Short mmCIF file of C-alpha atoms and ligand atoms in Angstrom, two decimals:
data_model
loop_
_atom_site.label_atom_id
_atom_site.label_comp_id
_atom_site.label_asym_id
_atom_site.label_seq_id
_atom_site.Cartn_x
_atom_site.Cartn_y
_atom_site.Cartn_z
CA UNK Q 602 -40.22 19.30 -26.94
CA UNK Q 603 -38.69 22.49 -26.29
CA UNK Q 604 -34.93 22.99 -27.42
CA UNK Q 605 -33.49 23.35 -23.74
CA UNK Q 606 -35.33 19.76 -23.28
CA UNK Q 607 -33.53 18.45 -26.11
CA UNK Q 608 -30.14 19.42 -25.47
CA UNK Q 609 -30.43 18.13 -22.11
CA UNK Q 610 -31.16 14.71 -23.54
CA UNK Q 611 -28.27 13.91 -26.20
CA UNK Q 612 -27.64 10.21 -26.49
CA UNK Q 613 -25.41 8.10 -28.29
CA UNK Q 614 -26.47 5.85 -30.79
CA UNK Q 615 -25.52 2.32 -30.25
CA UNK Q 616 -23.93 0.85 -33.42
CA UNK Q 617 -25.48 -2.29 -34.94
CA UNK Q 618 -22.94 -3.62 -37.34
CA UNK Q 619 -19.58 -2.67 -35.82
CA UNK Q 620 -17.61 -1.58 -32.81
CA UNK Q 621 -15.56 0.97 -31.96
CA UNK Q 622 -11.85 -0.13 -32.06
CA UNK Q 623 -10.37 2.18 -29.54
CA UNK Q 624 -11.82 1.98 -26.13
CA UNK Q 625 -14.61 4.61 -25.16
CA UNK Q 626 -14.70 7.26 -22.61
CA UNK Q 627 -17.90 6.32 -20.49
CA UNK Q 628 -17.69 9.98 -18.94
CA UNK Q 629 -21.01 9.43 -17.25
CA UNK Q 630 -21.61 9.48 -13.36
CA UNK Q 631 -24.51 7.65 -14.08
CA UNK Q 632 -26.67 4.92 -16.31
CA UNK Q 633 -29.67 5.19 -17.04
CA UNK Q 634 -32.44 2.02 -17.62
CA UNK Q 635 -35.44 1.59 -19.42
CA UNK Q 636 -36.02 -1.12 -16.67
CA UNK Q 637 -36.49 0.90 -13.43
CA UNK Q 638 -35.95 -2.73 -11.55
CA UNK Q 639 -32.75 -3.76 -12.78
CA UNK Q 640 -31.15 -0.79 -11.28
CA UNK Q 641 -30.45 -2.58 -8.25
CA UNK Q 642 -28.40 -5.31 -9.41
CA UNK Q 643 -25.23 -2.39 -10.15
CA UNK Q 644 -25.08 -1.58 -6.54
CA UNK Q 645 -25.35 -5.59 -5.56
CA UNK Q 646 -21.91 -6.32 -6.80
CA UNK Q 647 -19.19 -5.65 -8.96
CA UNK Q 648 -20.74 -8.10 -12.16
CA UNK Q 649 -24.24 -6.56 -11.74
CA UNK Q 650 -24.07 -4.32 -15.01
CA UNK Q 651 -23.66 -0.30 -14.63
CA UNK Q 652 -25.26 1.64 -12.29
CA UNK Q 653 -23.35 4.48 -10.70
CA UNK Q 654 -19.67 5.26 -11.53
CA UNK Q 655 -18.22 5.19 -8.29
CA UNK Q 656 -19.27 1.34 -8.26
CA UNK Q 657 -18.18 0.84 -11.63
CA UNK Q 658 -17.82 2.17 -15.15
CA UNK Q 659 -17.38 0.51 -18.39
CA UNK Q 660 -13.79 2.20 -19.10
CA UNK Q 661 -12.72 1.59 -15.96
CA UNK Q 662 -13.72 -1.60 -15.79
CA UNK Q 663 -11.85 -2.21 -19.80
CA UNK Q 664 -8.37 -1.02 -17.57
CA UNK Q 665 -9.08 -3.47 -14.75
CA UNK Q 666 -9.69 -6.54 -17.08
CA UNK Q 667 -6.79 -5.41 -18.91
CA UNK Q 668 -3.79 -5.38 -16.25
CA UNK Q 669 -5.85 -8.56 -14.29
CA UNK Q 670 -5.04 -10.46 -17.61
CA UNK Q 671 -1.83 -8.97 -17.35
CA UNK Q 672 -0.87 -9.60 -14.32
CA UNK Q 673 -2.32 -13.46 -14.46
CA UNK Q 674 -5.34 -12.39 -11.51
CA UNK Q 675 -8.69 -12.87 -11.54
CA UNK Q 676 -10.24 -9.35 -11.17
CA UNK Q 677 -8.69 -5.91 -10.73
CA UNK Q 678 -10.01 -2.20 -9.20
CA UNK Q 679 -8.43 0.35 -10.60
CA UNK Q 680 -8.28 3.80 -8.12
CA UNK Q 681 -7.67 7.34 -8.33
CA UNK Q 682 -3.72 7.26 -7.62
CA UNK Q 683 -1.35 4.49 -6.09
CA UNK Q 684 -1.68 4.87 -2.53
CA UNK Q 685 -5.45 5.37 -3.26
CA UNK Q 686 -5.19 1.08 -4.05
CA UNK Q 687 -2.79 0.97 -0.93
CA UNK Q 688 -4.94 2.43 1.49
CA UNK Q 689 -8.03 0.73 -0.19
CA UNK Q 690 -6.26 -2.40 0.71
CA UNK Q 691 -4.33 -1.82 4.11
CA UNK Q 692 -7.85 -0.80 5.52
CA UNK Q 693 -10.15 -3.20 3.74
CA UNK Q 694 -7.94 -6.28 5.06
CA UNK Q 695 -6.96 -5.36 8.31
CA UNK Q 696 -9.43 -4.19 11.66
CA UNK Q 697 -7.75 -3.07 15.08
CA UNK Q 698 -5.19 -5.09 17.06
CA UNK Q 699 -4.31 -6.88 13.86
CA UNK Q 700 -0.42 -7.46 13.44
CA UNK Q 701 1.25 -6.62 9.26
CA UNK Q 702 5.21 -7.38 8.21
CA UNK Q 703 6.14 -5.14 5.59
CA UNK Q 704 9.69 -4.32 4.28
CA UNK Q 705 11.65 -2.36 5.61
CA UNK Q 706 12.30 -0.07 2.33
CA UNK Q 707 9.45 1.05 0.83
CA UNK Q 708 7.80 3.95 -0.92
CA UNK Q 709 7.55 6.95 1.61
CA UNK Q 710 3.83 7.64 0.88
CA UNK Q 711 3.25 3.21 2.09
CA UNK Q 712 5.67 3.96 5.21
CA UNK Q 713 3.63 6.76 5.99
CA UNK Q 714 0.51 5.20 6.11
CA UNK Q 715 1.64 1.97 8.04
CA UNK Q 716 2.96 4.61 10.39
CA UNK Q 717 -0.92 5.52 10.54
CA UNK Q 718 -2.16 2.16 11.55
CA UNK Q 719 0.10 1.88 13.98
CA UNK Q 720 -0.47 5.49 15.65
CA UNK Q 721 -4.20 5.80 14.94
CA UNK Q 722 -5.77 2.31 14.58
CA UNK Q 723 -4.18 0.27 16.92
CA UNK Q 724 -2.21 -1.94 14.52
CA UNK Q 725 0.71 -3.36 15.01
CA UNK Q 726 3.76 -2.85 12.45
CA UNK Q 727 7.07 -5.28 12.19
CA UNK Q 728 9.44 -4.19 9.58
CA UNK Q 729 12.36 -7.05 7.82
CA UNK Q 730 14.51 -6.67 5.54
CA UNK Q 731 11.95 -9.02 2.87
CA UNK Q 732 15.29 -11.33 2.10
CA UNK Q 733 15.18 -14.15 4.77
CA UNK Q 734 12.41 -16.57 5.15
CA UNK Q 735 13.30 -17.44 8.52
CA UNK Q 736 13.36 -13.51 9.28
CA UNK Q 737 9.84 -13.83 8.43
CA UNK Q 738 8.70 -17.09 10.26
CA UNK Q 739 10.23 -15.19 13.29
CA UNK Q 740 8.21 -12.40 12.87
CA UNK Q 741 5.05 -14.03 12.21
CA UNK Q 742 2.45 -14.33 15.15
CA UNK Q 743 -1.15 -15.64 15.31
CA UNK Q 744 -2.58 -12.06 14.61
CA UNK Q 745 -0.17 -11.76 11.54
CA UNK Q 746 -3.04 -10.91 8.76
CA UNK Q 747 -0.82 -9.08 6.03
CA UNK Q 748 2.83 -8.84 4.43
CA UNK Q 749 3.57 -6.46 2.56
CA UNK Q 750 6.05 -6.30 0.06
CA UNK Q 751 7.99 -4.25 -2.66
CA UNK Q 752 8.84 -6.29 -5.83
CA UNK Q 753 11.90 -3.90 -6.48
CA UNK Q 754 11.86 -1.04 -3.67
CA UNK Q 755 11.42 2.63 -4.29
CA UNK Q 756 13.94 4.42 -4.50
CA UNK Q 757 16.81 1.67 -3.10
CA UNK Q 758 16.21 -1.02 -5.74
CA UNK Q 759 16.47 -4.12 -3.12
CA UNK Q 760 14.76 -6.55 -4.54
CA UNK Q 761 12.91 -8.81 -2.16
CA UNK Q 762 12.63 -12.86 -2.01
CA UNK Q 763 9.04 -12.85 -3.24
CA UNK Q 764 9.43 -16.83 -4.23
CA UNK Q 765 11.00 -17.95 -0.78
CA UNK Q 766 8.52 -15.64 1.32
CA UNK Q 767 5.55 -16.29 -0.08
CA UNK Q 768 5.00 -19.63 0.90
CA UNK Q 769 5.77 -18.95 4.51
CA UNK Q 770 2.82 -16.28 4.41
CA UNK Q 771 0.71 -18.98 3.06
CA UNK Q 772 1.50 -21.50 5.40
CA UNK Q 773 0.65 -18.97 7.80
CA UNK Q 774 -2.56 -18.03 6.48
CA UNK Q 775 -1.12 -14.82 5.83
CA UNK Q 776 -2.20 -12.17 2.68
CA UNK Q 777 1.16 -11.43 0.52
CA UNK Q 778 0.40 -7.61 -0.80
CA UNK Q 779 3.05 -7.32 -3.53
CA UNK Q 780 3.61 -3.62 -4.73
CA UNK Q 781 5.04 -4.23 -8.69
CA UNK Q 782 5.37 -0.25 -9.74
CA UNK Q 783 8.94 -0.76 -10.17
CA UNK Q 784 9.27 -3.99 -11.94
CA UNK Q 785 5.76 -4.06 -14.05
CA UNK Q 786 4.16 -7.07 -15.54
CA UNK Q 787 6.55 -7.12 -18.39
CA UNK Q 788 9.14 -7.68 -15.65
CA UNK Q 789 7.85 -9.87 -13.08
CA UNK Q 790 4.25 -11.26 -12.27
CA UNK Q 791 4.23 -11.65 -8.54
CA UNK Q 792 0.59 -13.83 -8.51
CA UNK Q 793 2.86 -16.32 -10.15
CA UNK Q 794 5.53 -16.25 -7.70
CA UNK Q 795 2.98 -17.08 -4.90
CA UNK Q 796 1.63 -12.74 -4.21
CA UNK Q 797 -1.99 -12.93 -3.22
CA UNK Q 798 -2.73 -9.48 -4.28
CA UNK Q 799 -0.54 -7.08 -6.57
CA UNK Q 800 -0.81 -3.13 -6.26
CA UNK Q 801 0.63 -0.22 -8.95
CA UNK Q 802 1.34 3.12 -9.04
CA UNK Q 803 -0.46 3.57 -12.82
CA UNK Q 804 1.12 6.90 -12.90
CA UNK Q 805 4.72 5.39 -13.18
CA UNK Q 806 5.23 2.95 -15.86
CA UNK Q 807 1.81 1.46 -16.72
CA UNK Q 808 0.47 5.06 -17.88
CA UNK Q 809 4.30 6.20 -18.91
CA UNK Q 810 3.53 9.38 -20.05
CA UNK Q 811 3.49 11.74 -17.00
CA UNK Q 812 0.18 13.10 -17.84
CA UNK Q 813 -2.02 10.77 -15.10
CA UNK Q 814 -2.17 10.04 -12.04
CA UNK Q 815 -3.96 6.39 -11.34
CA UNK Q 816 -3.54 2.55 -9.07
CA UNK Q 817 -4.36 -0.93 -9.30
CA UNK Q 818 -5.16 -3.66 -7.05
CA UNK Q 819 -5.42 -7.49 -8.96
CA UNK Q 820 -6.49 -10.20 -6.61
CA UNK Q 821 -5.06 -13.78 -7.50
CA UNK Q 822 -8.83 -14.80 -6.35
CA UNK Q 823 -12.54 -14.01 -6.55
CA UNK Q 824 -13.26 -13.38 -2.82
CA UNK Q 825 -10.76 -10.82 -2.11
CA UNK Q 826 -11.73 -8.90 -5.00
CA UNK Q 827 -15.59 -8.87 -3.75
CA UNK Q 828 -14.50 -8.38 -0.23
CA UNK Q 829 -12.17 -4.97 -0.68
CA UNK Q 830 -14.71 -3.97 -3.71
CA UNK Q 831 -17.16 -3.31 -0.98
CA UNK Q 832 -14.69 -0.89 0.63
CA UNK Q 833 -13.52 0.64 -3.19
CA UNK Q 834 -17.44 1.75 -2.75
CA UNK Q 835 -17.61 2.96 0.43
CA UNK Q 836 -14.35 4.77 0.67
CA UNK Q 837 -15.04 6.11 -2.93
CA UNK Q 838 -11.24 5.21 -4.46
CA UNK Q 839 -12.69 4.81 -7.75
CA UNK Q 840 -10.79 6.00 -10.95
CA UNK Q 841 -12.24 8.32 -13.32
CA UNK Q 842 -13.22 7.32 -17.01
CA UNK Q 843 -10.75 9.64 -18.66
CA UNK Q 844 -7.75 8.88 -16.26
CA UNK Q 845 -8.30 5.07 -17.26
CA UNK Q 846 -8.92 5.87 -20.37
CA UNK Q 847 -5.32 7.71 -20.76
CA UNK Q 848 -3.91 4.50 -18.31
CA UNK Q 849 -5.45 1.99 -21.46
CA UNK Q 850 -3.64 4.17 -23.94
CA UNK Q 851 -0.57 4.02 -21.91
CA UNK Q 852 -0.70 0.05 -21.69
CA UNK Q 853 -0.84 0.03 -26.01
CA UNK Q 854 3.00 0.39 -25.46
CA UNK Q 855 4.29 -1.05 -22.34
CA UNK Q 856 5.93 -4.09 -23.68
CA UNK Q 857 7.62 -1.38 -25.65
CA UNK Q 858 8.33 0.85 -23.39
CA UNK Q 859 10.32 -1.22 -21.03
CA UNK Q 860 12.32 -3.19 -23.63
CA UNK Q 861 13.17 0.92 -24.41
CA UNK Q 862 13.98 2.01 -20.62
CA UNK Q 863 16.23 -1.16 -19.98
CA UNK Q 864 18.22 -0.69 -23.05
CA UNK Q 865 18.22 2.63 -21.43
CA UNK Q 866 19.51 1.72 -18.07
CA UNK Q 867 22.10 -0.74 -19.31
CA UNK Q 868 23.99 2.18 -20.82
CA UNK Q 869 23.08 4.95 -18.30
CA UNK Q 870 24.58 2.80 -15.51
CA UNK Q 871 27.30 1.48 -17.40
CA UNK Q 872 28.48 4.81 -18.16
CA UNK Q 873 27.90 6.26 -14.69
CA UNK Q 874 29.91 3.08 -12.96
CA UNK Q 875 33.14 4.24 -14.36
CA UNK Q 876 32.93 8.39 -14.08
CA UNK Q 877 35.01 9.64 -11.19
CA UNK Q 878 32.15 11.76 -9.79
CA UNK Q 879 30.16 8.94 -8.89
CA UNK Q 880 31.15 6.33 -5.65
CA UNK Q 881 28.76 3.77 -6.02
CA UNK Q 882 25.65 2.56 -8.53
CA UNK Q 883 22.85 0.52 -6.83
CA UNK Q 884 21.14 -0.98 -10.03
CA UNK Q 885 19.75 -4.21 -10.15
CA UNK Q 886 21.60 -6.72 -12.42
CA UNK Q 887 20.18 -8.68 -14.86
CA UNK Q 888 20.29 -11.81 -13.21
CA UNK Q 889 20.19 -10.55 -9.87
CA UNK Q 890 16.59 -12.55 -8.79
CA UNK Q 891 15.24 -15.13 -11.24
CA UNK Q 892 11.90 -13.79 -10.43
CA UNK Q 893 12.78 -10.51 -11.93
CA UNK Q 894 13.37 -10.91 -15.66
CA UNK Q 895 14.86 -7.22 -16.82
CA UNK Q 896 16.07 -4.07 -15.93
CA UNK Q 897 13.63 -1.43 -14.04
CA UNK Q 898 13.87 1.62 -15.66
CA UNK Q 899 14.98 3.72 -12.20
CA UNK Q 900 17.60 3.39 -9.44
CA UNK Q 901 19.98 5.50 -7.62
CA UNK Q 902 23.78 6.79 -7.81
CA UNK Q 903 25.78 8.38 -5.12
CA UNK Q 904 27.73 11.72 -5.91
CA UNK Q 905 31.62 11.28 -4.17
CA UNK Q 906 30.86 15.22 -3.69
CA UNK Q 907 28.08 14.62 -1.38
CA UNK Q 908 25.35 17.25 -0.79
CA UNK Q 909 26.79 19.90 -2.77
CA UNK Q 910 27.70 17.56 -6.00
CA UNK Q 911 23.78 15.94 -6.02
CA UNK Q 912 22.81 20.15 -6.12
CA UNK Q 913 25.23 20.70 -8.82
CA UNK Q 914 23.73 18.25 -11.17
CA UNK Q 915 20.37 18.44 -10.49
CA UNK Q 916 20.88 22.06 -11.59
CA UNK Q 917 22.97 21.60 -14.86
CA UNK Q 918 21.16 18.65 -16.20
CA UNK Q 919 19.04 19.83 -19.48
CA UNK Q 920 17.67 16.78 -21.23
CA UNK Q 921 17.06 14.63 -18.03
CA UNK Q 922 14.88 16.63 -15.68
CA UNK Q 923 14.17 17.71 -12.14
CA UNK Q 924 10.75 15.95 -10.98
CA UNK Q 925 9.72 13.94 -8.23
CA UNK Q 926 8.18 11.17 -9.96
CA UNK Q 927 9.48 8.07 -12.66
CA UNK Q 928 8.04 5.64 -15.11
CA UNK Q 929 7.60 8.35 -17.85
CA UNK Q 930 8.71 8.60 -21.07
CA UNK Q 931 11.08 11.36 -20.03
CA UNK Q 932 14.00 10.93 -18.31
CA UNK Q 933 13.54 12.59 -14.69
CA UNK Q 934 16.20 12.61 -12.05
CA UNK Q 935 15.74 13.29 -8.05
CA UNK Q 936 18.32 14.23 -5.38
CA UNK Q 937 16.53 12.88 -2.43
CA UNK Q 938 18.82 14.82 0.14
CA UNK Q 939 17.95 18.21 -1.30
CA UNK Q 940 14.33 17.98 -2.12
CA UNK Q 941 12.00 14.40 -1.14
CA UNK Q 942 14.45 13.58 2.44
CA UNK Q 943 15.51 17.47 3.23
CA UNK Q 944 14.55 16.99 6.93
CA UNK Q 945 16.62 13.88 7.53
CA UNK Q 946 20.20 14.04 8.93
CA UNK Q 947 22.48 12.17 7.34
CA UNK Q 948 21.98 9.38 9.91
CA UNK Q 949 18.62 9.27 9.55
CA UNK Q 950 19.35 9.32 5.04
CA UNK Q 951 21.69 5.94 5.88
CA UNK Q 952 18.92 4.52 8.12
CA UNK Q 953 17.06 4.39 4.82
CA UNK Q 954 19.70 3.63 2.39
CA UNK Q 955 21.18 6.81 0.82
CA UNK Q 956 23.34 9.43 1.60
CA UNK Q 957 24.11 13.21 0.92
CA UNK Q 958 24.94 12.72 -2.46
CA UNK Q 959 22.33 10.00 -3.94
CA UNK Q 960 20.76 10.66 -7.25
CA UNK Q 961 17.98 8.95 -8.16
CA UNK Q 962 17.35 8.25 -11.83
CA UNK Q 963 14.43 7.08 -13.94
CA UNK Q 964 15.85 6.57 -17.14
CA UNK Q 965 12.94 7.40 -20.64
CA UNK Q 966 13.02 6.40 -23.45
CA UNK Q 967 14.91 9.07 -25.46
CA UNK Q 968 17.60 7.94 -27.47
CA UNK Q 969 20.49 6.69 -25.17
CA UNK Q 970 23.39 9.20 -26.72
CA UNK Q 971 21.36 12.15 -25.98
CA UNK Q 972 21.07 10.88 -22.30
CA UNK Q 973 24.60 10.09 -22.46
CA UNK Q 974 25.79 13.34 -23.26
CA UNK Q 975 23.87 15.31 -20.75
CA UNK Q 976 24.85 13.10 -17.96
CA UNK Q 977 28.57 13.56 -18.81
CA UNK Q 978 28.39 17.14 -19.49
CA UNK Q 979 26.50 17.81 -15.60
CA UNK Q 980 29.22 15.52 -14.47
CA UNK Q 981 31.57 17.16 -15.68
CA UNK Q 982 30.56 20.37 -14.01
CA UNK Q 983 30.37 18.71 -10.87
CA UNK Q 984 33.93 17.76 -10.50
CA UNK Q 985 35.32 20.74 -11.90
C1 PLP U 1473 4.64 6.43 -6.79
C2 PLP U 1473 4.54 5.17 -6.04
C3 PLP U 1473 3.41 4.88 -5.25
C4 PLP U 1473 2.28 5.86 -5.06
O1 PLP U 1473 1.57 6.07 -6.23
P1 PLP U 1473 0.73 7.42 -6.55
O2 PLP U 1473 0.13 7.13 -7.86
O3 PLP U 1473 1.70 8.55 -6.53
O4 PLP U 1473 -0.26 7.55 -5.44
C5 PLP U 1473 3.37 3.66 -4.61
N1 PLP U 1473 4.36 2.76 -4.72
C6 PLP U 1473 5.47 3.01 -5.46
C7 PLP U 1473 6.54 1.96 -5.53
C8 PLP U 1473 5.60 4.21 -6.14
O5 PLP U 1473 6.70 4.45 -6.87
#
């Protein structure tokens, strides 16, 4: 054949005698089969080999085993961001004039879309605080289909009653959606604590470098899995080969990772709790929910000097930087009021539980002096 023919044709040779010990980038759209008939079986479910990448992949599909063994479910899809595995789930699981209960704090891209549902699909949205199981078995009614929860809420840190609510969805015959960015698997494994299906942001903590942007939904059972697969297909969610690729990578160290960031936080709290420039640290204690077995590696400060003070540091700070995201290896820092909240009035910023002057923090894994000394040294600047 002619060379154009056989550059077009490049394949891979399959190794007899070993295997490779890293996992593969599949970075193929497509498989191809020597056995025109079996190309079916791909597109017939989620076990019926590889067909088509958008239905599944064999990198992808190494990421979703991984973090469904990790997070004790039976089966995982792994999507193209975080609220790519929201959405996938908030529309495979509920239809019009369906009823959900979701906390009251949680991420602003989640609040956004139940917004959606309620304004454009005709669903209807109760909000609780996620502390109370009577607060719940008030709220539920007989078109309840969904809660939806936060392990540890972005960016307040509440931590809701996963192991008293649970059961009352259950009872109910209600789905618990548990989102575990925050807290991670190292940290808390919410299908053990009753969650029917957990979601992640992979581009926080489970990818940790900053350099992805990925989600996760694990189902505690088969039959979710196959029913919102269906919709991971037809709404086209799916995560890329590479991107799971760099999320597997990222997994290697988690374990390590976290054991790093809580160190972390212990000091980086500690130390902020008694400087004069700052009222009031909402970090989860050790202890705080037996569910919830360490430190996350972010939560929030407030400034006494308000709006100006949160400015102040966000400009002096030189180790810790100015980004709107967490769960990386770097430390990042976020002054809500000034950049992610700059529309809200300040009644409106204690509606959702911050003020002028909150700081949020997600605290890397540099070493802790280094953090220490350019948190004191922005302080400082902010009092003077
Ligand atoms: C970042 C985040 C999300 C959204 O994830 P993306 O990957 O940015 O789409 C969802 N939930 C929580 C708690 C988050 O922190």
């Amino acid at each position: 054949m002619h060379p154009d023919t056989r550059m077009v044709h490049i394949e891979a040779p399959a190794p007899a005698t070993s295997s490779p010990l890293a996992v593969p980038i599949y970075q193929t759209s497509s498989f191809a089969f020597d056995d025109p008939e079996l190309i079916a079986d791909g597109l017939n479910g989620p076990d019926g080999g590889y067909t088509y990448s958008r239905f599944s992949n064999p990198t992808v599909r190494a990421l979703e085993n991984a973090v469904a063994d990790l997070e004790g479910g039976a089966a995982a899809i792994a999507t193209s961001s975080g609220m790519g595995a929201i959405s996938l789930l908030l529309h495979s699981l509920l239809s019009t004039g369906d009823h959900v209960i979701a906390q009251r704090d949680v991420y602003g891209g989640t609040h956004a879309q139940l917004r959606d549902l309620e304004n454009r699909f005709g669903i209807e949205v109760t909000r609780i605080d996620g502390l109370d199981p009577a607060e719940l078995r008030a709220a539920v009614t007989p078109r309840t289909k969904v809660l939806y929860l936060e392990t540890v809420a972005n960016p307040t840190g509440h931590i809701s009653d996963l192991p008293a609510l649970a059961p009352v969805a259950r009872e109910a015959g209600v789905l618990t959606v548990v989102d575990n960015t925050f807290a991670t698997p190292i940290f808390c494994r919410p299908i053990e604590h009753g969650a029917d299906i957990v979601v992640h942001s992979a581009t926080k903590f489970l990818g940790g470098h900053s350099d992805v942007t990925g989600g996760l939904a694990v189902f505690a059972d088969r039959a979710h899995y196959e029913q919102v697969w269906e919709h991971a297909v037809e709404f086209g969610t799916t995560a890329d080969p590479f991107a799971a690729w760099l999320i597997i990578r990222g997994l290697h160290t988690l374990g390590l990772r976290m054991e790093r960031h809580a160190a972390n936080v212990t000091r980086v709290a500690g130390r902020l709790a008694t400087h004069p420039a700052v009222d009031r640290v909402t970090c989860p204690q050790p202890g705080a929910a037996a569910h919830i077995t360490g430190f996350p590696g972010a939560f929030c400060f407030d400034l006494a000097g308000g709006h100006d003070a949160g400015v102040r540091l966000m400009s002096r700070l030189r180790v810790i930087r100015a980004a709107a995201s967490l769960g990386s290896t770097q430390s990042l820092i976020l002054h809500p009021a000034s950049t992610t909240h700059r529309q809200l009035t300040t009644e409106q910023l204690t509606e959702s539980h911050l003020s002028p002057g909150t700081i949020r923090i997600a605290v890397g894994i540099e070493h802790p002096d280094d953090l220490l000394a350019d948190l004191e040294q922005a302080l400082d600047f902010v009092t003077r």
